[in-house]
Coordinates of C-alpha atoms and ligand atoms in Angstrom, one line a residue:
Chain A
M21 CA 6.4 22.2 1.7
N22 CA 7.8 19.0 0.8
G23 CA 8.3 17.5 4.0
L24 CA 9.7 14.4 3.3
S25 CA 13.1 15.1 5.0
F26 CA 14.8 11.6 3.8
A27 CA 13.2 11.9 0.7
A28 CA 14.0 15.1 -0.2
A29 CA 17.7 15.1 0.9
H30 CA 18.3 13.5 -2.8
P31 CA 17.4 15.2 -5.8
G32 CA 15.7 12.0 -7.9
H33 CA 12.0 11.6 -8.0
T34 CA 10.7 8.2 -6.5
P35 CA 6.7 7.1 -5.8
L36 CA 6.5 8.2 -2.5
T37 CA 7.7 11.9 -3.7
D38 CA 5.6 11.7 -7.4
G39 CA 2.3 12.2 -5.8
L40 CA 3.3 15.6 -3.4
P41 CA 3.1 18.9 -5.1
G42 CA 5.0 22.1 -5.3
P43 CA 3.7 25.2 -3.7
W44 CA 4.0 27.3 -6.7
T45 CA 1.2 24.6 -8.8
A46 CA -1.1 24.5 -6.0
I47 CA -0.8 28.6 -5.4
A48 CA -1.3 28.9 -9.4
V49 CA -4.0 26.5 -9.4
A50 CA -5.8 28.5 -6.4
I51 CA -5.6 31.5 -9.0
A52 CA -6.8 30.3 -11.4
L53 CA -9.4 29.3 -9.8
T54 CA -10.5 32.4 -8.1
L55 CA -10.1 34.4 -10.8
Y56 CA -12.3 32.2 -13.2
P57 CA -15.5 33.6 -12.7
L58 CA -14.2 37.1 -13.2
V59 CA -13.1 36.4 -16.5
I60 CA -16.1 34.3 -17.2
N61 CA -18.1 37.7 -16.5
A62 CA -15.8 39.5 -18.3
L63 CA -16.6 37.7 -21.5
G64 CA -20.3 37.9 -20.5
E65 CA -21.2 34.0 -20.0
P66 CA -22.2 33.6 -17.3
F67 CA -23.5 30.2 -18.3
Y68 CA -19.9 28.9 -17.4
L69 CA -20.3 29.6 -13.9
N70 CA -22.1 26.7 -13.9
L71 CA -19.8 25.0 -16.0
G72 CA -16.9 25.5 -13.4
A73 CA -18.6 25.3 -10.1
R74 CA -19.5 21.4 -12.1
V75 CA -16.1 20.7 -12.7
L76 CA -14.8 21.7 -9.2
V77 CA -16.8 19.0 -8.1
F78 CA -16.0 16.4 -9.9
A79 CA -12.6 17.9 -9.3
L80 CA -13.3 16.8 -5.6
A81 CA -15.1 13.2 -6.3
A82 CA -12.6 12.4 -8.5
S83 CA -9.6 13.4 -6.0
A84 CA -11.6 11.7 -3.5
L85 CA -11.6 8.4 -5.6
N86 CA -7.7 9.4 -6.3
L87 CA -7.1 9.1 -2.7
A88 CA -7.8 5.5 -2.2
L89 CA -7.1 4.0 -5.9
G90 CA -4.0 6.3 -7.0
Y91 CA -2.2 6.5 -4.0
G92 CA -3.1 3.2 -2.4
G93 CA -4.0 1.0 -5.2
M94 CA -7.8 0.0 -3.8
I95 CA -9.3 -0.2 -7.6
S96 CA -13.0 0.9 -6.4
L97 CA -16.1 0.6 -8.9
G98 CA -18.5 1.5 -6.0
H99 CA -17.7 5.1 -5.5
A100 CA -20.7 6.3 -7.2
A101 CA -22.5 5.2 -4.1
F102 CA -20.3 7.4 -1.8
F103 CA -21.0 10.4 -4.5
G104 CA -24.5 9.6 -4.2
V105 CA -25.3 9.2 -0.4
G106 CA -23.9 12.5 0.3
G107 CA -26.5 13.9 -2.4
Y108 CA -29.1 12.0 -1.7
A109 CA -28.7 13.1 2.1
V110 CA -28.5 16.8 1.3
A111 CA -32.1 16.1 -0.6
V112 CA -34.1 14.2 1.8
M113 CA -33.2 16.7 4.4
G114 CA -34.1 19.5 2.8
Q115 CA -37.3 18.0 1.4
Q116 CA -37.6 18.2 5.4
G117 CA -37.0 20.9 5.8
W118 CA -33.6 20.8 7.4
L119 CA -31.7 23.0 4.9
A120 CA -28.5 24.6 6.9
A121 CA -25.5 23.7 5.5
W122 CA -23.6 23.3 8.7
M123 CA -26.4 20.8 9.5
S124 CA -26.8 18.8 6.0
F125 CA -23.2 18.7 4.9
P126 CA -21.9 16.9 7.9
V127 CA -24.5 14.6 7.4
A128 CA -23.8 13.6 4.1
I129 CA -20.0 13.5 5.3
V130 CA -20.7 11.4 7.7
L131 CA -23.2 8.8 6.1
A132 CA -20.6 8.3 2.7
A133 CA -17.8 7.9 5.0
G134 CA -19.5 4.9 7.4
T135 CA -20.7 3.6 4.1
A136 CA -17.5 3.4 2.9
C137 CA -16.1 1.9 5.8
L138 CA -18.8 -0.8 6.2
I139 CA -18.2 -2.0 2.3
G140 CA -14.3 -1.5 3.2
L141 CA -14.9 -3.8 6.2
V142 CA -16.2 -6.5 3.8
S143 CA -13.9 -5.8 0.5
L144 CA -11.0 -4.8 1.6
R145 CA -10.5 -8.6 2.6
T146 CA -10.4 -9.4 -1.3
R147 CA -8.0 -8.2 -4.1
G148 CA -7.9 -7.7 -7.6
V149 CA -10.9 -8.4 -9.8
Y150 CA -12.9 -9.4 -6.5
F151 CA -12.2 -6.2 -4.9
I152 CA -13.5 -4.3 -7.9
M153 CA -16.6 -6.8 -8.5
I154 CA -17.7 -6.6 -5.2
T155 CA -17.2 -3.0 -4.7
L156 CA -19.3 -2.6 -7.5
A157 CA -22.0 -5.0 -6.2
F158 CA -22.5 -2.8 -2.8
A159 CA -22.6 0.3 -5.2
Q160 CA -25.2 -1.5 -7.0
V161 CA -27.6 -2.0 -3.9
F162 CA -27.8 1.8 -3.1
F163 CA -28.5 2.5 -7.0
Y164 CA -31.6 0.1 -6.3
L165 CA -32.9 1.2 -3.2
A166 CA -32.8 4.6 -4.5
I167 CA -35.1 3.7 -7.6
S168 CA -37.5 1.4 -5.4
L169 CA -38.1 3.6 -2.8
P170 CA -40.6 6.3 -2.9
Q171 CA -38.8 8.5 -0.2
F172 CA -36.5 8.8 -2.5
G173 CA -38.0 9.6 -5.8
G174 CA -37.8 6.8 -7.3
D175 CA -36.3 7.2 -10.8
D176 CA -37.5 10.8 -11.0
G177 CA -34.8 11.4 -8.2
L178 CA -35.3 14.5 -5.7
P179 CA -35.3 18.3 -6.3
L180 CA -33.9 20.2 -4.2
R181 CA -35.6 23.2 -4.4
V182 CA -34.3 25.9 -2.2
R183 CA -30.6 25.5 -1.7
S184 CA -28.6 24.7 1.0
L185 CA -28.7 28.0 3.8
L186 CA -25.7 30.1 4.5
P187 CA -25.0 32.6 6.4
G188 CA -24.9 35.7 4.8
L189 CA -24.8 34.1 1.7
S190 CA -27.5 32.6 -0.9
L191 CA -25.8 29.9 -3.0
A192 CA -29.2 30.9 -5.5
D193 CA -26.6 33.7 -7.0
P194 CA -24.8 31.2 -9.3
M195 CA -21.6 33.3 -8.4
A196 CA -22.0 32.6 -4.8
M197 CA -22.5 29.0 -5.7
Y198 CA -19.3 28.9 -7.7
Y199 CA -17.3 30.3 -4.9
F200 CA -18.8 28.4 -1.9
V201 CA -17.6 25.3 -3.9
L202 CA -14.4 26.6 -4.6
F203 CA -13.9 27.6 -0.7
V204 CA -15.5 23.5 0.6
A205 CA -13.3 21.9 -2.2
G206 CA -9.9 24.3 -1.2
L207 CA -10.8 23.1 2.1
A208 CA -11.3 19.5 1.1
F209 CA -7.9 19.8 -0.9
V210 CA -5.8 21.4 2.0
L211 CA -7.0 18.3 4.1
L212 CA -6.1 15.8 0.8
Y213 CA -2.7 17.1 1.0
R214 CA -1.9 16.7 4.7
L215 CA -3.3 13.1 4.1
V216 CA -1.0 12.4 1.4
A217 CA 1.9 14.3 2.8
S218 CA 2.0 12.7 6.2
R219 CA 3.6 9.7 7.3
F220 CA 0.0 8.1 6.5
G221 CA 0.0 8.7 3.3
R222 CA 3.7 7.3 2.7
A223 CA 2.5 4.0 4.5
L224 CA -0.6 3.9 2.4
V225 CA 1.5 4.9 -1.4
A226 CA 3.9 2.3 -0.4
I227 CA 1.1 -0.8 0.6
R228 CA 0.2 0.1 -3.0
E229 CA 3.8 -0.7 -4.3
N230 CA 4.3 -3.4 -1.6
E231 CA 1.7 -4.7 0.4
R232 CA 3.0 -7.8 1.4
R233 CA 6.3 -6.0 2.4
M234 CA 4.2 -3.6 4.2
A235 CA 2.6 -6.4 6.6
A236 CA 6.2 -7.8 6.6
I237 CA 7.9 -4.9 8.8
G238 CA 4.5 -4.2 10.3
Y239 CA 1.7 -2.3 9.3
P240 CA -1.4 -2.5 10.1
V241 CA -2.1 -3.2 6.3
Y242 CA -5.8 -3.7 6.2
R243 CA -6.4 -0.7 8.4
L244 CA -4.5 1.4 7.3
K245 CA -6.8 0.7 4.1
L246 CA -9.8 1.1 5.6
M247 CA -9.3 4.4 7.2
A248 CA -8.0 5.7 3.4
F249 CA -11.2 3.9 1.7
T250 CA -13.2 5.7 4.3
L251 CA -12.0 8.8 3.8
S252 CA -12.3 8.8 0.6
G253 CA -15.9 8.1 0.6
G254 CA -16.4 10.7 3.2
L255 CA -14.8 13.1 0.6
C256 CA -16.7 12.2 -1.6
G257 CA -20.0 11.9 -0.2
L258 CA -19.1 16.1 0.5
A259 CA -19.0 16.3 -3.1
G260 CA -22.4 15.0 -3.7
A261 CA -23.6 16.6 -1.2
L262 CA -22.3 20.1 -3.5
L263 CA -23.5 18.4 -6.5
A264 CA -27.0 18.4 -5.1
N265 CA -27.2 22.1 -4.8
V266 CA -25.1 23.2 -8.1
N267 CA -27.5 20.5 -10.1
N268 CA -30.8 21.5 -8.0
G269 CA -31.2 18.2 -6.6
V270 CA -30.2 14.5 -7.1
T271 CA -31.2 11.8 -9.4
P272 CA -30.2 8.1 -9.4
H273 CA -27.6 8.0 -12.4
M274 CA -25.6 9.7 -9.5
L275 CA -25.4 5.7 -8.0
T276 CA -25.1 3.9 -11.3
W277 CA -22.1 2.3 -12.2
H278 CA -21.3 4.5 -15.3
Q279 CA -20.6 7.5 -12.4
S280 CA -18.3 5.4 -10.6
G281 CA -16.8 4.3 -14.1
L282 CA -16.9 7.9 -15.4
L283 CA -14.4 9.0 -11.2
I284 CA -11.9 6.7 -12.5
V285 CA -11.7 7.9 -16.2
M286 CA -11.3 11.1 -14.8
V287 CA -8.4 9.8 -12.1
I288 CA -7.0 8.3 -14.7
L289 CA -7.4 10.8 -17.7
G290 CA -6.0 13.2 -15.1
G291 CA -3.0 11.0 -13.3
S292 CA -3.9 8.4 -10.9
G293 CA -1.3 9.1 -7.8
Y294 CA -1.0 12.2 -8.6
F295 CA -2.3 14.9 -6.5
W296 CA -3.6 17.2 -9.5
G297 CA -4.9 14.3 -11.2
G298 CA -9.2 14.7 -10.6
L299 CA -8.3 17.8 -10.7
G300 CA -6.9 18.0 -14.2
G301 CA -9.1 15.0 -15.5
A302 CA -12.7 16.3 -14.3
A303 CA -11.7 19.5 -15.9
I304 CA -10.2 18.0 -19.2
F305 CA -13.6 15.4 -19.4
L306 CA -16.1 18.1 -18.8
L307 CA -15.1 20.5 -20.8
L308 CA -14.4 18.5 -23.7
E309 CA -17.9 17.2 -23.4
E310 CA -19.2 20.7 -23.2
V311 CA -17.5 21.8 -26.3
L312 CA -18.0 19.2 -28.3
S313 CA -22.0 18.3 -27.4
E314 CA -22.2 22.3 -28.4
R315 CA -20.5 21.5 -31.8
T316 CA -22.0 17.9 -32.8
E317 CA -24.3 15.6 -32.4
H318 CA -22.0 12.5 -32.6
W319 CA -19.8 14.1 -29.6
N320 CA -19.9 10.9 -27.8
L321 CA -17.6 9.7 -30.6
F322 CA -15.2 12.6 -30.5
L323 CA -15.0 12.3 -27.0
G324 CA -14.2 8.7 -26.8
L325 CA -11.6 9.3 -29.5
L326 CA -9.8 12.3 -28.0
L327 CA -9.6 10.3 -24.7
L328 CA -8.2 7.5 -26.4
F329 CA -5.5 9.5 -27.7
I330 CA -4.9 11.5 -24.4
V331 CA -4.0 8.3 -22.8
L332 CA -2.3 7.0 -25.2
A333 CA -0.2 10.4 -25.7
A334 CA 0.1 9.9 -21.4
P335 CA -0.6 6.7 -20.7
N336 CA -0.1 7.4 -16.7
G337 CA -2.3 10.3 -17.1
V338 CA -1.5 14.1 -17.9
M339 CA -0.3 14.8 -14.7
S340 CA 2.3 12.6 -15.2
L341 CA 4.0 14.5 -18.7
R342 CA 5.7 17.1 -16.3
G343 CA 7.9 14.3 -14.3
R344 CA 8.1 13.1 -18.2
L345 CA 9.4 16.5 -19.1
R346 CA 11.8 16.7 -16.3
R347 CA 13.4 13.8 -16.5
R348 CA 14.1 14.1 -20.4
A349 CA 15.8 17.2 -19.6
Q350 CA 17.6 16.1 -16.8
A351 CA 18.7 13.3 -19.6
A352 CA 19.7 16.1 -21.8
K353 CA 21.5 18.3 -19.8
E354 CA 23.8 14.9 -18.3
G355 CA 24.0 13.8 -21.8
A356 CA 25.5 17.3 -23.0
P357 CA 28.7 17.5 -21.4
A358 CA 29.4 13.7 -22.4
A359 CA 28.7 14.7 -25.6
Chain B
M14 CA 29.1 -26.0 21.2
S15 CA 29.0 -23.8 24.2
H16 CA 25.7 -24.6 25.6
A17 CA 26.5 -27.0 28.2
D18 CA 27.0 -24.8 31.3
T19 CA 24.1 -22.3 31.8
P20 CA 20.7 -23.7 30.7
P21 CA 19.8 -22.5 27.6
H22 CA 16.6 -19.5 27.8
V23 CA 13.9 -20.5 25.0
V24 CA 13.1 -17.7 22.9
L25 CA 10.3 -19.6 20.6
E26 CA 8.6 -22.6 20.6
T27 CA 6.3 -24.0 19.2
H28 CA 4.0 -27.3 20.5
G29 CA 2.3 -29.8 17.5
L30 CA 2.2 -27.0 15.3
T31 CA 0.1 -28.2 11.8
K32 CA -0.3 -27.3 8.4
R33 CA -2.0 -28.9 6.1
F34 CA -2.9 -27.9 2.5
G35 CA -5.8 -29.8 1.3
G36 CA -4.6 -33.7 1.7
L37 CA -0.9 -32.6 1.9
V38 CA 0.8 -31.7 5.5
A39 CA 2.7 -29.4 4.8
T40 CA 4.1 -28.8 8.4
D41 CA 3.6 -32.0 10.8
D42 CA 2.5 -31.6 14.6
C43 CA 6.2 -29.4 14.9
A44 CA 8.2 -29.0 18.1
L45 CA 10.3 -26.2 17.4
E46 CA 12.8 -25.0 20.6
V47 CA 14.7 -21.7 20.0
H48 CA 17.0 -20.8 21.9
S49 CA 18.2 -16.7 22.9
G50 CA 20.9 -15.4 21.0
E51 CA 21.7 -18.4 18.4
I52 CA 21.9 -18.6 15.2
H53 CA 19.6 -21.9 14.7
A54 CA 19.5 -23.7 11.1
L55 CA 16.2 -24.9 9.7
I56 CA 17.0 -27.5 6.5
G57 CA 15.3 -30.1 4.8
P58 CA 15.0 -31.0 0.6
N59 CA 12.5 -28.8 -1.4
G60 CA 9.3 -28.6 -0.8
A61 CA 9.8 -30.5 2.6
G62 CA 8.1 -27.1 4.5
K63 CA 10.8 -24.6 5.3
T64 CA 8.8 -22.0 4.2
T65 CA 5.3 -22.6 5.4
L66 CA 6.6 -22.9 8.6
L67 CA 8.3 -20.1 8.4
A68 CA 5.1 -18.2 7.4
Q69 CA 3.0 -19.8 10.8
L70 CA 6.1 -18.0 12.8
S71 CA 6.0 -14.8 10.7
G72 CA 2.2 -14.4 11.4
E73 CA 1.4 -15.0 7.0
L74 CA -0.3 -18.5 7.8
L75 CA -2.6 -19.5 10.6
P76 CA -1.8 -23.3 11.7
D77 CA -4.7 -25.8 11.7
R78 CA -3.6 -27.3 15.2
G79 CA -0.8 -26.2 17.6
R80 CA 0.7 -23.2 19.9
I81 CA 3.4 -20.5 18.9
L82 CA 5.0 -19.1 22.2
F83 CA 7.6 -16.1 21.9
E84 CA 8.9 -14.7 25.1
G85 CA 6.8 -17.1 26.9
R86 CA 3.8 -15.3 25.3
D87 CA 1.3 -17.1 23.0
I88 CA 1.6 -15.6 19.7
T89 CA -0.1 -18.6 17.5
R90 CA -3.5 -15.6 17.0
L91 CA -1.3 -12.8 16.3
P92 CA -1.5 -10.9 13.0
V93 CA 1.8 -10.3 11.5
H94 CA 2.0 -6.5 12.3
G95 CA 1.6 -8.1 15.6
R96 CA 4.2 -10.2 15.7
V97 CA 6.9 -7.7 14.6
A98 CA 5.9 -5.2 17.1
A99 CA 6.5 -7.9 19.5
G100 CA 9.9 -8.5 18.1
I101 CA 10.1 -11.1 15.0
A102 CA 10.7 -9.9 11.7
R103 CA 11.7 -11.4 8.5
S104 CA 13.1 -12.4 4.9
F105 CA 11.4 -14.0 2.2
Q106 CA 13.2 -16.7 0.2
I107 CA 11.7 -14.7 -3.2
T108 CA 13.5 -11.4 -2.5
S109 CA 10.0 -8.6 -2.2
L110 CA 11.3 -4.9 -1.9
F111 CA 9.9 -1.4 -2.7
N112 CA 11.0 -2.0 -6.6
R113 CA 11.0 1.9 -6.9
L114 CA 11.4 3.2 -4.5
T115 CA 15.2 4.0 -3.2
V116 CA 17.4 1.4 -0.2
R117 CA 17.0 4.9 1.8
E118 CA 13.1 4.5 1.4
N119 CA 13.3 1.2 2.1
L120 CA 14.9 0.8 5.0
A121 CA 12.6 4.6 6.4
L122 CA 9.7 2.5 5.9
S123 CA 10.8 -0.1 8.8
V124 CA 11.7 2.7 10.6
Q125 CA 8.4 4.3 10.2
A126 CA 6.2 0.7 11.6
R127 CA 8.7 0.6 14.7
T128 CA 8.6 4.3 15.1
G129 CA 4.7 4.7 15.1
H130 CA 3.3 7.6 13.4
S131 CA 1.4 6.3 10.9
F132 CA -2.2 6.9 11.8
D133 CA -1.0 10.2 12.5
F134 CA -2.5 11.8 9.4
L135 CA -2.4 15.5 10.2
G136 CA 0.9 15.9 11.7
T137 CA 3.3 17.4 9.7
V138 CA 6.6 15.1 8.4
E139 CA 9.2 17.9 9.3
D140 CA 11.2 16.4 11.6
E141 CA 12.2 12.8 10.1
S142 CA 15.4 12.6 11.8
D143 CA 14.7 9.3 13.9
L144 CA 13.6 8.0 10.1
E145 CA 17.2 9.0 8.5
T146 CA 19.1 7.8 11.6
G147 CA 17.2 4.5 11.7
A148 CA 18.0 4.1 8.0
L149 CA 21.7 5.0 8.0
E150 CA 22.0 2.8 11.0
A151 CA 20.4 -0.3 9.1
A152 CA 22.5 0.3 5.7
E153 CA 25.5 0.4 7.2
R154 CA 25.3 -3.2 8.9
V155 CA 24.2 -4.5 6.1
G156 CA 27.1 -2.2 3.8
L157 CA 24.7 -0.4 1.9
L158 CA 25.8 2.8 2.3
D159 CA 27.4 3.5 -0.6
V160 CA 23.8 2.5 -3.0
L161 CA 21.6 4.9 -0.6
D162 CA 19.8 6.7 -3.2
Q163 CA 19.6 3.9 -5.6
T164 CA 16.4 2.6 -7.0
V165 CA 16.4 -0.8 -5.5
G166 CA 15.3 -2.4 -9.3
T167 CA 18.7 -1.6 -10.4
L168 CA 20.7 -2.7 -7.5
S169 CA 22.1 -6.0 -8.3
H170 CA 20.3 -9.0 -6.6
G171 CA 23.2 -9.8 -4.2
R172 CA 22.5 -6.1 -3.1
Q173 CA 19.4 -6.4 -3.0
R174 CA 19.2 -9.6 -1.1
Q175 CA 21.8 -7.2 1.6
L176 CA 18.7 -5.0 1.7
E177 CA 15.6 -7.7 2.3
L178 CA 18.5 -8.5 5.1
G179 CA 18.3 -4.4 6.4
V180 CA 14.2 -4.2 6.2
A181 CA 14.4 -7.1 8.7
L182 CA 17.3 -5.4 10.6
A183 CA 15.9 -1.8 10.3
C184 CA 12.6 -3.1 12.6
H185 CA 14.6 -4.2 15.1
P186 CA 13.6 -7.6 15.6
R187 CA 15.0 -9.9 18.6
L188 CA 14.0 -13.0 16.6
L189 CA 14.8 -12.8 12.8
L190 CA 13.6 -15.3 10.8
L191 CA 15.7 -15.5 7.1
D192 CA 14.8 -17.4 4.7
E193 CA 16.7 -18.7 2.5
P194 CA 18.9 -15.5 2.4
M195 CA 21.5 -16.7 0.2
A196 CA 19.2 -17.9 -2.5
G197 CA 20.6 -17.1 -6.5
T198 CA 23.8 -15.4 -5.3
D199 CA 26.9 -16.0 -6.6
P200 CA 30.2 -17.1 -4.2
E201 CA 31.3 -13.7 -3.2
E202 CA 27.6 -12.2 -2.2
S203 CA 27.1 -15.7 -0.3
E204 CA 30.4 -15.7 1.5
R205 CA 29.3 -11.6 2.2
M206 CA 26.1 -12.5 3.5
G207 CA 27.5 -15.4 6.1
T208 CA 29.8 -12.7 7.4
L209 CA 26.8 -10.2 7.9
I210 CA 24.7 -13.4 9.0
L211 CA 27.5 -14.3 11.1
S212 CA 27.9 -10.7 13.0
L213 CA 23.9 -10.9 13.9
R214 CA 25.3 -13.7 16.6
G215 CA 24.2 -13.0 20.2
R216 CA 22.8 -9.1 18.9
H217 CA 19.3 -11.2 17.5
T218 CA 18.2 -14.6 17.4
V219 CA 18.3 -16.4 14.7
I220 CA 16.2 -18.9 12.6
L221 CA 17.9 -19.4 9.1
V222 CA 16.6 -21.3 6.2
E223 CA 19.9 -22.6 4.3
H224 CA 20.0 -25.0 1.4
D225 CA 23.7 -24.6 1.0
M226 CA 25.1 -27.1 3.5
D227 CA 28.7 -25.6 4.1
A228 CA 27.1 -22.1 5.1
V229 CA 24.9 -24.1 7.5
F230 CA 27.9 -25.7 9.4
R231 CA 30.0 -23.0 9.3
L232 CA 27.2 -20.4 10.8
A233 CA 24.8 -22.5 13.0
D234 CA 24.6 -22.6 16.3
R235 CA 22.2 -25.6 16.2
I236 CA 20.3 -27.2 13.1
S237 CA 16.6 -29.0 12.6
V238 CA 15.9 -31.4 10.1
L239 CA 12.4 -31.1 8.4
V240 CA 11.3 -34.0 5.9
A241 CA 7.8 -34.1 4.7
G242 CA 6.7 -31.5 7.6
R243 CA 7.8 -33.7 10.2
L244 CA 11.1 -31.9 12.6
I245 CA 13.3 -35.4 13.0
A246 CA 15.9 -33.8 14.1
T247 CA 17.7 -30.5 16.3
G248 CA 20.9 -30.4 17.6
T249 CA 24.3 -29.1 17.1
V250 CA 26.3 -29.8 13.8
D251 CA 28.2 -32.7 14.8
D252 CA 24.7 -34.2 16.6
I253 CA 23.2 -33.7 13.0
R254 CA 26.4 -34.7 11.4
R255 CA 25.8 -37.7 13.2
H256 CA 22.5 -38.7 13.4
P257 CA 21.1 -41.8 12.2
E258 CA 17.5 -40.8 11.3
V259 CA 19.6 -37.4 9.5
I260 CA 21.8 -39.5 7.6
A261 CA 19.5 -42.2 6.3
A262 CA 17.0 -39.6 5.4
Y263 CA 18.8 -36.9 4.2
L264 CA 22.8 -36.7 4.3
G265 CA 22.7 -40.4 3.9
D266 CA 24.2 -39.8 -0.2
D267 CA 26.9 -37.3 1.1
E268 CA 28.4 -39.2 3.7
E269 CA 29.1 -41.3 1.2
S270 CA 30.3 -39.2 -1.4
E271 CA 32.8 -37.5 0.8
G272 CA 33.3 -33.8 0.9
R273 CA 30.9 -33.0 -1.6
A274 CA 30.4 -29.0 -1.5
H275 CA 26.9 -28.7 -1.8
P276 CA 24.6 -32.4 -1.1
L277 CA 21.3 -30.7 -1.6
P278 CA 19.7 -30.7 -4.5
G279 CA 18.0 -27.5 -5.7
H280 CA 21.1 -25.5 -3.7
T281 CA 21.0 -22.9 -6.3
G282 CA 19.0 -20.1 -8.3
I283 CA 15.7 -20.0 -6.3
G284 CA 14.8 -16.7 -7.0
A285 CA 17.3 -15.3 -9.3
Ligands
LIG404 N1 -0.3 -22.0 -0.2 C1 0.0 -23.3 -0.6 N2 -1.1 -23.9 -1.0 C2 -0.7 -25.4 -1.4 N3 0.6 -25.8 -1.2 C3 1.2 -25.0 -0.6 C4 1.5 -24.2 -0.3 N4 2.2 -23.3 0.4 C5 3.3 -24.1 0.2 N5 2.7 -25.8 -0.7 C6 3.3 -27.2 -0.2 O1 3.8 -27.3 1.0 C7 5.1 -27.6 1.0 C8 5.8 -27.4 1.1 O2 6.4 -26.3 0.4 P1 7.6 -24.9 1.3 O3 7.3 -24.1 1.1 O4 6.8 -25.0 2.9 O5 8.4 -25.9 1.3 P2 10.3 -25.4 1.4 O6 10.5 -26.6 2.3 O7 10.3 -24.0 1.8 O8 10.8 -25.4 0.4 P3 12.1 -24.9 -0.7 O9 13.4 -25.4 -0.4 O10 11.9 -25.4 -2.1 O11 12.0 -23.1 -0.7 C9 5.2 -28.2 -0.2 O12 4.9 -29.2 -1.5 C10 4.3 -27.2 -1.1 O13 4.1 -27.5 -2.8
LIG405 MG1 11.3 -22.4 1.2

C-alpha cells in the first residue's frame, strides 16, 4: 500500500511518509467501525448509534480540514463555511422536496467545493495570520447570510423533516443511518488516501515543509494549494450534508467560527498531518463530551482540562504517539547491543 | 580567453531592468548579456543588488521596468515555476532545503517537478524509478551518494551547500543561477564547491554570484560588476582586472595592497 518506493527504500520515517497509514491500521479501523453498531445493539444502548454517526461525520469534516491544514499547512479558520454550505444545500433542497440523495449530495459537494475555490482564490495569496483572518472573515459572511435570510430559516435554521432518500434503504432507521454515514465516509477516506499517497499529496506536504523551495524547483505552488483547498472544502461539504441528515436539520451554529475552531481542535488533538488524525480527534472529543456531560454540569471545564492534558502529553496529536513509541523502541534496540 | 573566433550565442539578456524598493534603486537600468555555456560571475559589494537581480531572473521578484529574454523568449512575466520549466533554476544564498526530509527525497522532489504528474492525484505512485534515477544522478554529480538517506538537517553546512546545488541541477536547467554557493563554507568545502562549479562549464550556462575574488578569477569566463544596482562593467577576467572604473569603484584598494586573498568585505560567513 505504501507506494512511495523512493522513500520506502530506506527504513526511516520522514514527513513525506508520516502521513500515510499502514494497511493494518486501515483494516482494523474498518472492522471496528463496521462492528460498532452490533456491539451497541448487543449492549442495548441504541442511542450510541447516533453518537457513532456523529463521530464519523466529524471525523470526515476534520479529515477534510486535515488535508488543507495538516498536509498542506493552510491554517484555515473558515471550514465551517464549507461544512455549513453542504448542510444547508441538503436542507434547502429538502424544503423544495428534492430529497433524493443522489441529487442533493453531489450538489452539496459541488457548492462547498466551489465556495472553497472562490475563498481560496483570494485567501491563498496571503500567508500566516492573514490567511487565518481572511478565511475566518469569509466564513463569517456565510454565517450572517444564513441568519439574515428567511429562506434559510434565520436563527432557527432549517429542519429536514424527511431524511435524504436512497433506493432500497430508509435512513429513518438509526442503524441504516449509521451504515450510510460509514459507507460515504469510507469512500471519502479511500479518496483521501489516494490523494495523500499520490504525487499530488507528496507535493502538498513538501509545500508545507518549504514553500519557497517548492516554487524554486518548479512547482505551481499556488495552484496546488488551491486544488487541495478546494478538495478539502468539497469533502467538508459532504460531511455537512451527512450532518444535516443525522441531526434532522441544520442550524446557523454549523457556520459559526466555533465550528471552525472545533474542527481545528479535533485535527490537532488527533494529529495534524496524520491520516487518522481527524478520526482520532473527533472520536476523543465527542466521546469525552458525551461521557462528561452525562455526569456533571461543569463538563466544559473537565473537557478543557482533559484536552489540555492530552495536548501536553502528545503535542503533535494522539496519532503521533505511535511514531514516538516506534522511535523509542528503535533507540532501545540500537542502544542495547552497544551497551 | 577563447571567445574571439565564433560569435557568442546569447542565452540570457536583460534590457533596462529596474527594480526599486521604496526610494532605493536596487537594480538600475541593467543590461546583462550571458553567453551559452559560460560561467558568468556577478560581483559587487554587499548590498549592490546581486541577489535582487537573480530574484528577477528567477521570477521571484517582478521588475518595475525592463525586459528579460531567455533563449530569445520574453520571460519577464513568467512565474517562477514557468521559468524552471523553461530551463532556469537557482540556488539560494541562504540555504533553503527540506530540512526534515532526506537527501534522496530533496532531490526526488526536483525530479518530480520536472517529470510532471503533480496534479495526478489519483494515479498510483508505484513506478517511481524515474524519480530514483534522477535523484541518484544528481546526487552523484554533487558528491552526495554516501548520505542519500540522511536527513538534511543533520548534514554539515558544506554538505547542505552541495545539496543546494544538487536540487537545482536535478531540475535539469540550461541556465543555473548560483547565489554565493560558497557562503559560509570552510576552505576545503570551498575547494570542493569550486571543482563542482567548474564541472558545470559547457553543460550549463551559469551565473555565479560570489564574493571570494580568488574563486571568481579562477572559475569565471566573464565577469559583470554591479555597484549600487548599476552594471558598471562586463568582460573577461583580464578586462575586469584592468578596467579603470572597476578599479576605482571596487578593486582599487586591492590592487594597491597586492595579492590579498579576499579583497571584498563580507566574503565570509553569510548564511553560516
Ligand atoms: N525585499 C526588500 N525590500 C526592501 N529592500 C530590499 C529588499 N531586498 C533587498 N533590499 C535592499 O536592496 C539592496 C540590494 O540587496 P541585495 O540583497 O540584492 O544585495 P546583494 O548584492 O545580494 O548583497 P549581499 O552581497 O549582501 O548578498 C540592499 O540595500 C537591500 O537592503
Ligand atoms: Mg546577496
